[in-house]
mmCIF file of C-alpha atoms (C1' of nucleotides) in Angstrom:
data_model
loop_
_atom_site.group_PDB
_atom_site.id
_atom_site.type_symbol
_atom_site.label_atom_id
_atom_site.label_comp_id
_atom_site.label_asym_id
_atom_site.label_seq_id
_atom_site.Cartn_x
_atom_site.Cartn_y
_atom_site.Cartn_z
ATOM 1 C CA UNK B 66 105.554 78.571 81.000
ATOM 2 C CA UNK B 67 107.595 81.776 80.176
ATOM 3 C CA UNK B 68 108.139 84.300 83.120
ATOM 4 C CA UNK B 69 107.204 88.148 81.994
ATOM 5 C CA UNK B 70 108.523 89.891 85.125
ATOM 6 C CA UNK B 71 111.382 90.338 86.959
ATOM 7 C CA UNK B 72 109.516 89.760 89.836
ATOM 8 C CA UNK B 73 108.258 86.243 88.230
ATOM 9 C CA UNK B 74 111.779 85.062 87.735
ATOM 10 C CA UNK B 75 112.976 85.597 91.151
ATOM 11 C CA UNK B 76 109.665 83.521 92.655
ATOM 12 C CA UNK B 77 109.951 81.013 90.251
ATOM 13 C CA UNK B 78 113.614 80.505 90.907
ATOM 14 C CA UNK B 79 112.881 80.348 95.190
ATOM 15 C CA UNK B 80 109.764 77.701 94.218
ATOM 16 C CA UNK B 81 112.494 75.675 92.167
ATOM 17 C CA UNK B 82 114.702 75.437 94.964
ATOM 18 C CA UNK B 83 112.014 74.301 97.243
ATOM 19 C CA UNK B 84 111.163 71.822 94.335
ATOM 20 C CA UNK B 85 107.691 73.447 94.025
ATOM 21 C CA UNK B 86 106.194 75.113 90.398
ATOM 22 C CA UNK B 87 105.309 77.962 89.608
ATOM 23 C CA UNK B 88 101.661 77.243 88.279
ATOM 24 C CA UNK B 89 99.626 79.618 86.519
ATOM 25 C CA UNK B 90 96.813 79.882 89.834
ATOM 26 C CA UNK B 91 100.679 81.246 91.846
ATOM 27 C CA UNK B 92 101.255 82.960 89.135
ATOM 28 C CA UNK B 93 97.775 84.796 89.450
ATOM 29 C CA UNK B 94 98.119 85.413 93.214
ATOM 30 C CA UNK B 95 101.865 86.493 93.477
ATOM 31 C CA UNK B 96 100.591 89.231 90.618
ATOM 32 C CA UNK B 97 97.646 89.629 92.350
ATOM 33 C CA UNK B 98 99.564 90.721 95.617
ATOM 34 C CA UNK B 99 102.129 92.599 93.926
ATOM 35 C CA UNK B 100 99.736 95.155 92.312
ATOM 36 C CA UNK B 101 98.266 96.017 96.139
ATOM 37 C CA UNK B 102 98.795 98.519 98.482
ATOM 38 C CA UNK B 103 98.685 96.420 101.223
ATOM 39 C CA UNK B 104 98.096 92.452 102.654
ATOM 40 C CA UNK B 105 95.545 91.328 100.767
ATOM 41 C CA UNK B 106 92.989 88.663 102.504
ATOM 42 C CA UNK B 107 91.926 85.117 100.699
ATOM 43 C CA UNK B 108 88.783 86.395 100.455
ATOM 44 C CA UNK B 109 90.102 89.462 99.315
ATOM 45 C CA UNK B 110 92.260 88.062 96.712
ATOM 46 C CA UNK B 111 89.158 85.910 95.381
ATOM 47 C CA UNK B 112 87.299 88.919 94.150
ATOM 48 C CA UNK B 113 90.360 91.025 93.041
ATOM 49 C CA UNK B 114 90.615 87.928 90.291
ATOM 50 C CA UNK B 115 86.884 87.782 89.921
ATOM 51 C CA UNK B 116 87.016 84.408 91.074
ATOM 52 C CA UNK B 117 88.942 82.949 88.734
ATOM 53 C CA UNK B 118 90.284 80.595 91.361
ATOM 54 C CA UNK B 119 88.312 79.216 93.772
ATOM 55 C CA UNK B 120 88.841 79.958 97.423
ATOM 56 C CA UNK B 121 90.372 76.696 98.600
ATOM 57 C CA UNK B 122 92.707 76.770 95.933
ATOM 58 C CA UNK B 123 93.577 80.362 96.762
ATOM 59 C CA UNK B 124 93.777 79.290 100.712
ATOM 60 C CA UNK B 125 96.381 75.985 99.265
ATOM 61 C CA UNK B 126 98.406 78.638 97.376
ATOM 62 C CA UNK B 127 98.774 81.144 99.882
ATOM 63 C CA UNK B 128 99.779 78.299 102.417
ATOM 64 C CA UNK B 129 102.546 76.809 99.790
ATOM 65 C CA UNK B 130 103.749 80.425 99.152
ATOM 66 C CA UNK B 131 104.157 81.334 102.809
ATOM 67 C CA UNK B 132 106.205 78.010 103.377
ATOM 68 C CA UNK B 133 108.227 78.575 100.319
ATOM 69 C CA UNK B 134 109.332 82.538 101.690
ATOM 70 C CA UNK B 135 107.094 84.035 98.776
ATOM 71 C CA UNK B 136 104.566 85.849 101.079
ATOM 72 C CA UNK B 137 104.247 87.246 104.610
ATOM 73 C CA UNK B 138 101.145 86.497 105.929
ATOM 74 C CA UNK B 139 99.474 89.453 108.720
ATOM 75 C CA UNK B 140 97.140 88.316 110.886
ATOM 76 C CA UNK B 141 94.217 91.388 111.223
ATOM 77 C CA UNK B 142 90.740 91.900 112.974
ATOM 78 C CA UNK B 143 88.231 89.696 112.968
ATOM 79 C CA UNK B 144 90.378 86.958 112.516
ATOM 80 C CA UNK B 145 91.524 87.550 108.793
ATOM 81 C CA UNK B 146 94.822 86.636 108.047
ATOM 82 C CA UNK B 147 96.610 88.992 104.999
ATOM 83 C CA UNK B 148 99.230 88.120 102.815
ATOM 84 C CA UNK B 149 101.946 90.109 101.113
ATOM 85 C CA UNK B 150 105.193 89.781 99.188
ATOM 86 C CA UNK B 151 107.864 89.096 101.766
ATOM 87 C CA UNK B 152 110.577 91.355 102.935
ATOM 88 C CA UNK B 153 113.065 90.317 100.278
ATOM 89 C CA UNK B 154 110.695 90.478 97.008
ATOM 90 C CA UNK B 155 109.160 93.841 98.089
ATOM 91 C CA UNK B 156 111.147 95.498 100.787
ATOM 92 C CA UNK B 157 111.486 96.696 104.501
ATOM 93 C CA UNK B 158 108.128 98.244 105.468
ATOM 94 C CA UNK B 159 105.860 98.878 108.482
ATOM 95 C CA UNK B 160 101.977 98.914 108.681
ATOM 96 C CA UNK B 161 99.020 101.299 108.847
ATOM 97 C CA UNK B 162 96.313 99.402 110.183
ATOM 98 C CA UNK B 163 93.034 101.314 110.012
ATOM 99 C CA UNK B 164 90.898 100.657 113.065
ATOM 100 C CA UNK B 165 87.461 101.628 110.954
ATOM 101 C CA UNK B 166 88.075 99.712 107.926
ATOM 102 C CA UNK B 167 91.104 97.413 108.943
ATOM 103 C CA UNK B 168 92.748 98.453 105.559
ATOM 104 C CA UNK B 169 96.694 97.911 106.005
ATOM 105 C CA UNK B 170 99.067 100.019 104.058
ATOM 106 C CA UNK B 171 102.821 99.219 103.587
ATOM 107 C CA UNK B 172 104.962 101.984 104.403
ATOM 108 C CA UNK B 173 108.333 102.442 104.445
ATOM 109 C CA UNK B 174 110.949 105.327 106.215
ATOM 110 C CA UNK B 175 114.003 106.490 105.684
ATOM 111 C CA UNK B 176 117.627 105.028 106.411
ATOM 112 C CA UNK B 177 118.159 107.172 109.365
ATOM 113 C CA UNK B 178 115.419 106.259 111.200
ATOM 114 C CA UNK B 179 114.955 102.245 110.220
ATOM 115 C CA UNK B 180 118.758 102.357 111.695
ATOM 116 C CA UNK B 181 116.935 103.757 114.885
ATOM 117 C CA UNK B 182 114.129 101.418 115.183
ATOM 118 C CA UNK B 183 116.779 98.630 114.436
ATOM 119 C CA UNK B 184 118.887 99.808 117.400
ATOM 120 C CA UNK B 185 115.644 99.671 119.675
ATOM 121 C CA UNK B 186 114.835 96.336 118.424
ATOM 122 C CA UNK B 187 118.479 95.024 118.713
ATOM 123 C CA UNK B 188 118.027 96.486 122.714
ATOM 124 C CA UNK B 189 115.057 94.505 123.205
ATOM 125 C CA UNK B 190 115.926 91.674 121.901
ATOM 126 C CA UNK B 191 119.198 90.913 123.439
ATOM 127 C CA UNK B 192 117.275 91.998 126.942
ATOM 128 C CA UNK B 193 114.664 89.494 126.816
ATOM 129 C CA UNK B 194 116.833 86.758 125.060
ATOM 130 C CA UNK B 195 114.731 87.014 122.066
ATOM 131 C CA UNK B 196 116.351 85.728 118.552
ATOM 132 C CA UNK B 197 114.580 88.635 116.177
ATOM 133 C CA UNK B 198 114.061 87.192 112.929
ATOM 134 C CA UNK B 199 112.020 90.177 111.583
ATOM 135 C CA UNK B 200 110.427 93.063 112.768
ATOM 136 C CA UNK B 201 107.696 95.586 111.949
ATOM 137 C CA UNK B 202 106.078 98.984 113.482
ATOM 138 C CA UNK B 203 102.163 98.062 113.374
ATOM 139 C CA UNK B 204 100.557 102.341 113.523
ATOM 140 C CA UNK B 205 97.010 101.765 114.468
ATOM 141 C CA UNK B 206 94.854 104.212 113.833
ATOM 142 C CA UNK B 207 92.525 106.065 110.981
ATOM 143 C CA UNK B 208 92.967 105.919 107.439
ATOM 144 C CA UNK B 209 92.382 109.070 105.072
ATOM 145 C CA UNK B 210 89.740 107.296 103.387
ATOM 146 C CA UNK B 211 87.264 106.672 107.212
ATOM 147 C CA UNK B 212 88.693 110.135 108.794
ATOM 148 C CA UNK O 204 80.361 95.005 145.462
ATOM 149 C CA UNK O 205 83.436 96.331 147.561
ATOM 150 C CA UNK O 206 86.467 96.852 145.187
ATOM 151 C CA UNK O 207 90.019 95.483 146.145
ATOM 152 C CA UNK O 208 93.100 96.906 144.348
ATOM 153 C CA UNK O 209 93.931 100.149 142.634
ATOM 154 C CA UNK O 210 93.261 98.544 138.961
ATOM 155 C CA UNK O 211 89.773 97.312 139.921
ATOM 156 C CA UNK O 212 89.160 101.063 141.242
ATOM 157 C CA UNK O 213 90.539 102.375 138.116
ATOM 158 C CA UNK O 214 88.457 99.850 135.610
ATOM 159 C CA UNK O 215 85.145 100.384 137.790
ATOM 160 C CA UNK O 216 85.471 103.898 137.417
ATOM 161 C CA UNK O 217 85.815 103.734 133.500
ATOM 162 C CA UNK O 218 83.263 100.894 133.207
ATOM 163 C CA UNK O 219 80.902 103.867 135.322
ATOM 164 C CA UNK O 220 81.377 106.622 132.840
ATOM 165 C CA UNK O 221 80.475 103.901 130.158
ATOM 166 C CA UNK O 222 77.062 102.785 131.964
ATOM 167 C CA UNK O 223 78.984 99.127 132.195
ATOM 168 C CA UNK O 224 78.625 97.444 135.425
ATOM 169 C CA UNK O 225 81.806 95.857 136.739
ATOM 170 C CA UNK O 226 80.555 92.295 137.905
ATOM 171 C CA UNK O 227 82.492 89.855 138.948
ATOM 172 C CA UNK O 228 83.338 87.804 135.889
ATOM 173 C CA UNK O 229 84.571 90.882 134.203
ATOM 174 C CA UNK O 230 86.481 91.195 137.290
ATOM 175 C CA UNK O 231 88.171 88.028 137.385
ATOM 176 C CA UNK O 232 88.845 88.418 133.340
ATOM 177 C CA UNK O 233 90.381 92.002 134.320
ATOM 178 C CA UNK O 234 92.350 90.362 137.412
ATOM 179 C CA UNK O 235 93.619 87.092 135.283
ATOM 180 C CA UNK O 236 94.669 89.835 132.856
ATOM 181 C CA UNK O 237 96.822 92.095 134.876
ATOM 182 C CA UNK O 238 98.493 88.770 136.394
ATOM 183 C CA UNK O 239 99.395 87.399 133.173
ATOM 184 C CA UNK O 240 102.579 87.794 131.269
ATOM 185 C CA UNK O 241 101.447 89.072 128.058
ATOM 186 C CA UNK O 242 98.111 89.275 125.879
ATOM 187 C CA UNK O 243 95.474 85.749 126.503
ATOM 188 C CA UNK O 244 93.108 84.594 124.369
ATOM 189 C CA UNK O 245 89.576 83.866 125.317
ATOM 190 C CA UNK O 246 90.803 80.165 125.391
ATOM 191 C CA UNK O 247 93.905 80.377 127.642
ATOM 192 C CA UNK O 248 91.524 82.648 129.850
ATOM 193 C CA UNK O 249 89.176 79.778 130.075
ATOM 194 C CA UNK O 250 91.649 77.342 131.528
ATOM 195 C CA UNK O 251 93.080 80.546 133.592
ATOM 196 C CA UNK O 252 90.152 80.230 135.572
ATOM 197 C CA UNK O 253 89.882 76.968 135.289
ATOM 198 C CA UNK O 254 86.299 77.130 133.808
ATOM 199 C CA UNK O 255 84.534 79.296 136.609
ATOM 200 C CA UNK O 256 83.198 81.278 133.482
ATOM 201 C CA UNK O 257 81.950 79.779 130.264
ATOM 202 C CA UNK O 258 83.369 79.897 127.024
ATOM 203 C CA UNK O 259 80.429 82.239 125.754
ATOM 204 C CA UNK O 260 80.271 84.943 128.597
ATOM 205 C CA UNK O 261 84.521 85.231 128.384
ATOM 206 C CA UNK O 262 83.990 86.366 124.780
ATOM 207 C CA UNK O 263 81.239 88.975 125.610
ATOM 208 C CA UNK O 264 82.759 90.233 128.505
ATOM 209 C CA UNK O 265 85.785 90.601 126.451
ATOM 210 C CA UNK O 266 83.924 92.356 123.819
ATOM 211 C CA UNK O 267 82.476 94.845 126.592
ATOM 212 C CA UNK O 268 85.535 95.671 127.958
ATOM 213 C CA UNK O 269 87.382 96.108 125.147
ATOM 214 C CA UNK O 270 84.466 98.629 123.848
ATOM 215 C CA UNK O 271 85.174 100.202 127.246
ATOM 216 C CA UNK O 272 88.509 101.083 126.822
ATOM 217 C CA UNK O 273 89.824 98.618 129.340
ATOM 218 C CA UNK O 274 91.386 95.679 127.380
ATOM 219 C CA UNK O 275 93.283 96.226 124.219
ATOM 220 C CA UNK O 276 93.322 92.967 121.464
ATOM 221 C CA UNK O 277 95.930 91.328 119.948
ATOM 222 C CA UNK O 278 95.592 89.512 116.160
ATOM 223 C CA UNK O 279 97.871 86.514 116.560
ATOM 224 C CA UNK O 280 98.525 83.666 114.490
ATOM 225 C CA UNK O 281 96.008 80.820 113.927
ATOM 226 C CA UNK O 282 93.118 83.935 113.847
ATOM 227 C CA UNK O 283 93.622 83.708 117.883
ATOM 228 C CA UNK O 284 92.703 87.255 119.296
ATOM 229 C CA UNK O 285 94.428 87.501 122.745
ATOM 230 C CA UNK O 286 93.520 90.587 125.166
ATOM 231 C CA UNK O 287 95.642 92.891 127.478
ATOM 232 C CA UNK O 288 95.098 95.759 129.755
ATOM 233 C CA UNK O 289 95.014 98.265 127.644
ATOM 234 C CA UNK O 290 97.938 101.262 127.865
ATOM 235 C CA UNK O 291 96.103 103.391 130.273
ATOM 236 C CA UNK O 292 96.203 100.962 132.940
ATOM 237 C CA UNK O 293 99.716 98.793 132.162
ATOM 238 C CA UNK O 294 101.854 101.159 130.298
ATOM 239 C CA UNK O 295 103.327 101.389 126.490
ATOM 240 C CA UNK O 296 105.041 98.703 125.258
ATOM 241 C CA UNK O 297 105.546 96.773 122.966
ATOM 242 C CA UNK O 298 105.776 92.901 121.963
ATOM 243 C CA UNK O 299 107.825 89.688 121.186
ATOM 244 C CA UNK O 300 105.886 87.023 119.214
ATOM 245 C CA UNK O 301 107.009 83.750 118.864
ATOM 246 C CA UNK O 302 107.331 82.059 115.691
ATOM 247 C CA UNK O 303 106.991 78.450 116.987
ATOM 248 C CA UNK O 304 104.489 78.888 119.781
ATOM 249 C CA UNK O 305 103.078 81.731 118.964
ATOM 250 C CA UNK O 306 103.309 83.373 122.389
ATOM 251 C CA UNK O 307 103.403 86.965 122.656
ATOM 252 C CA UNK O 308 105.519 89.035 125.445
ATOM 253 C CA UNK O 309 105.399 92.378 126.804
ATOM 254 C CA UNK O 310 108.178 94.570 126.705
ATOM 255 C CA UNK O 311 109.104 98.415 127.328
ATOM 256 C CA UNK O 312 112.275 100.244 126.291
ATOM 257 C CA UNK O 313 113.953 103.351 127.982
ATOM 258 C CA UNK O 314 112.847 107.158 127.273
ATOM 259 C CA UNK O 315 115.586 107.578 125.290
ATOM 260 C CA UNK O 316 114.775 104.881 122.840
ATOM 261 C CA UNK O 317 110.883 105.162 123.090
ATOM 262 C CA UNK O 318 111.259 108.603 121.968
ATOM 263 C CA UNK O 319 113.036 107.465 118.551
ATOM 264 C CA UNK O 320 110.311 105.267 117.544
ATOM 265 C CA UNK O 321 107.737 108.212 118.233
ATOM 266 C CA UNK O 322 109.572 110.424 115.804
ATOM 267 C CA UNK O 323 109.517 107.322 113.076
ATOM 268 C CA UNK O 324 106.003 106.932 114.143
ATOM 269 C CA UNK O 325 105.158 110.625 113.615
ATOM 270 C CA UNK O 326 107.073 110.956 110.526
ATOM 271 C CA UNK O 327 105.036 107.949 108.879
ATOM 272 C CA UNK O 328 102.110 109.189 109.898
ATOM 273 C CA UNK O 329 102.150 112.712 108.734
ATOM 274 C CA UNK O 330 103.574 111.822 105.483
ATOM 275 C CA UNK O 331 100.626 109.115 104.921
ATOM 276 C CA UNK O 332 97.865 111.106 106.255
ATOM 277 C CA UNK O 333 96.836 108.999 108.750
ATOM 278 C CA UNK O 334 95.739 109.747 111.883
ATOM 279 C CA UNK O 335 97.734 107.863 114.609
ATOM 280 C CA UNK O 336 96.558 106.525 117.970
ATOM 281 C CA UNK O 337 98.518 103.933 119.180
ATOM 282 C CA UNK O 338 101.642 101.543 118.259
ATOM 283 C CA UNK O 339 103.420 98.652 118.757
ATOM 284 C CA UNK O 340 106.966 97.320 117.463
ATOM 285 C CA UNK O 341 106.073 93.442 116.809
ATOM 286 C CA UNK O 342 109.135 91.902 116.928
ATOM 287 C CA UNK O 343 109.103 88.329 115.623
ATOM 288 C CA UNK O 344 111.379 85.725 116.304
ATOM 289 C CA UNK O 345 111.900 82.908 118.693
ATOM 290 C CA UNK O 346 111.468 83.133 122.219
ATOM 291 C CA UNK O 347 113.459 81.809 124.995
ATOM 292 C CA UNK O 348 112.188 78.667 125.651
ATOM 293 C CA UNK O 349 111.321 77.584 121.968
ATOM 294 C CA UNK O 350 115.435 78.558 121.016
ATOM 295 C "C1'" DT U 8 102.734 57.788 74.336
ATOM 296 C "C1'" DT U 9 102.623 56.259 78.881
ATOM 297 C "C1'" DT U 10 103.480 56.864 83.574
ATOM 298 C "C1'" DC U 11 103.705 59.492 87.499
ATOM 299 C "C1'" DC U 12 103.062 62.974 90.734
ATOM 300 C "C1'" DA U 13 102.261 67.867 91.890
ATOM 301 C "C1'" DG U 14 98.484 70.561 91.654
ATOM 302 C "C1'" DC U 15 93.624 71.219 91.357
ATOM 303 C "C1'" DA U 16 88.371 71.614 92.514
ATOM 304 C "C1'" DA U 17 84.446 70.770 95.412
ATOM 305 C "C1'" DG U 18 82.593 70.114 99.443
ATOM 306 C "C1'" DA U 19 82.863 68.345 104.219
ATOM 307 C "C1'" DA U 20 84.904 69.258 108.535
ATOM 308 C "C1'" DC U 21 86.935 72.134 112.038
ATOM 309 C "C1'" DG U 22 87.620 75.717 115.417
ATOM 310 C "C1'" DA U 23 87.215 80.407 116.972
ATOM 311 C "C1'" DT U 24 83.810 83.609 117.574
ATOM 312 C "C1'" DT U 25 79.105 85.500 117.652
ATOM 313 C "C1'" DC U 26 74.264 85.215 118.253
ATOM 314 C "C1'" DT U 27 69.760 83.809 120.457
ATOM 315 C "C1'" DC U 28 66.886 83.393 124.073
ATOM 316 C "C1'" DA U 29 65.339 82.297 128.404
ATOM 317 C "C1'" DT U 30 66.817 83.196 133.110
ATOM 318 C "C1'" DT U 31 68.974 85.838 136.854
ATOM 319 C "C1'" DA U 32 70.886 89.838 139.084
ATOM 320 C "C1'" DT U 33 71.165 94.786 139.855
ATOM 321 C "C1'" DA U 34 69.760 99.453 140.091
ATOM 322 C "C1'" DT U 35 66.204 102.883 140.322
ATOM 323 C "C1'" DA U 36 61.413 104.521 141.207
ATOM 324 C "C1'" DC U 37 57.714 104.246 143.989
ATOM 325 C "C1'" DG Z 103 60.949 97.331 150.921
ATOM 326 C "C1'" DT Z 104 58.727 96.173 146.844
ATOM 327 C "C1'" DA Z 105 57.997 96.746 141.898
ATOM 328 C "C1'" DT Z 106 59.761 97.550 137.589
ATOM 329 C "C1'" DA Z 107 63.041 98.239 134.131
ATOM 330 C "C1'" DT Z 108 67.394 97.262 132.462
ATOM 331 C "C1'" DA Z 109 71.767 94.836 132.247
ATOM 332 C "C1'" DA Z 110 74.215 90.614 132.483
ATOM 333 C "C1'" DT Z 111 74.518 85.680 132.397
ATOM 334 C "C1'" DG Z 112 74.741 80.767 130.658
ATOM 335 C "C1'" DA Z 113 73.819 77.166 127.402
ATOM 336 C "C1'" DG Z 114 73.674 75.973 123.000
ATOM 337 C "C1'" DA Z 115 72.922 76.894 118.101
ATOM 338 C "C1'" DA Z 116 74.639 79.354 114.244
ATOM 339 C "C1'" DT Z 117 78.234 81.664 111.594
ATOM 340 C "C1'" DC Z 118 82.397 82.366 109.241
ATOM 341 C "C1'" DG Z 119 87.251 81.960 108.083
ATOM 342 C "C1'" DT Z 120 90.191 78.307 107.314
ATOM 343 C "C1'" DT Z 121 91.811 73.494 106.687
ATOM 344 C "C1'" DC Z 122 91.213 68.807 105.307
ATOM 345 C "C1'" DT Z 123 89.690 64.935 102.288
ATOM 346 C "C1'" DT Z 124 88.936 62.824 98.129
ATOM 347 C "C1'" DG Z 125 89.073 62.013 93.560
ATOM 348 C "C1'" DC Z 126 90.430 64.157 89.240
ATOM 349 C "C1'" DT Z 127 93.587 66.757 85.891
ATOM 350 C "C1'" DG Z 128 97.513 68.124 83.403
ATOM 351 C "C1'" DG Z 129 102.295 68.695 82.603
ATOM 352 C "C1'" DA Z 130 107.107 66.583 83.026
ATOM 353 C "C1'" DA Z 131 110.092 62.875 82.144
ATOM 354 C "C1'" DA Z 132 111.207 58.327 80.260
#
DNA sequence: TTTCCAGCAAGAACGATTCTCATTATATAC
DNA sequence: GTATATAATGAGAATCGTTCTTGCTGGAAA
């Protein structure tokens, strides 16, 4: 199984660490995620590959992923968890969440003011004896596409 | 139906301009609300009041009151939705989420700092074309008691 | 090649949420 | 104050996303 990507080698090289392989169904779904704008659903992620895998496999996948630090997941209305590339494969980012459609978007900001919304999440933290791990800026509102 | 505090004034009057009728379970949903510590699921309001209202009202009275303006949701982990006053009635802020128990805990920030994040929040927005109308920094980590 | 085990597919099971429907309470008209 | 219309309730069935179970498959290593 050769990887193509860059971004193949580098999961494929965190799933041999955790002992786990990088099987053509991961390889599907990683891709899958990778080409989106945004968290992508099971559901979601079953028709963007026409079915090609079915949806418990896809659920399996996305739970071996999470544990191995490949994907995010982002829990949404109606009880839909999302998942994305996580922070290290794809980057810092915040969320758009539309309230219409519940479409999230990734977006990300500039040096400047991620080094402010650190600071504020440093303060809050260290208040409420919180160990941050990761953080995000969740923007509800509407998207371009329902205005 | 005499009301009791300044928040049951303030909800009956909204519930009035919506045609809603403020009975008494939605009262003691609103009331379990404003005592608790951060957003509650329909579940955890269900032992809250130690069963005086069934499962199946909780969730439509949520549902009301949430279409009212009044309670805000929450997407947590495990597909739980958890409810809060919404800003109008207890105030911006914004919320630590536990990793391990999943818990999720209010928190504001000074002026000074809350002002930062509404510039980053601004900037993202106008830049994505979105139309803002709330946000939240979700801070995830590991709370207090789970450390 | 044979053995072994991670991964897979299909469907049952589960749990949170929503819906249905008959009953009860409240407001408004008379 | 009673009648009538409308809103809300409670109990349980139904739904839907997700997880679990079971038996099978296919690739890695000896």
């Amino acid at each position: 199984m050769t990887t193509s990507s860059g971004l193949d080698r580098e999961v494929e090289t965190r799933l041999a660490e955790h002992r786990i392989r990088y099987t053509s169904g991961r390889q599907i779904l990683v891709r899958a995620l990778a080409g989106a704008e945004g968290p992508l659903s099971a559901a979601e992620l079953h028709d963007e590959v026409s079915g090609a895998l079915p949806l418990s496999s896809i659920y399996r996948s996305l739970a071996v992923l999470e544990e191995a630090g490949v994907l995010a997941p982002h829990h949404g209305t109606k009880g839909l968890t999302r998942y994305e590339l996580a922070e290290w494969l794809k980057g810092h980012h915040h969320h758009l969440v539309c309230i219409d459609c519940g479409a999230v978007e990734d977006v990300t900001v500039n040096d400047h003011h991620e080094n402010q919304v650190d600071r504020v999440v440093n303060e809050i933290s260290s208040k409420a004896a919180f160990t941050a791990f990761n953080h995000a800026l969740e923007i509800e509102g509407r998207c371009a596409r329902c205005a």
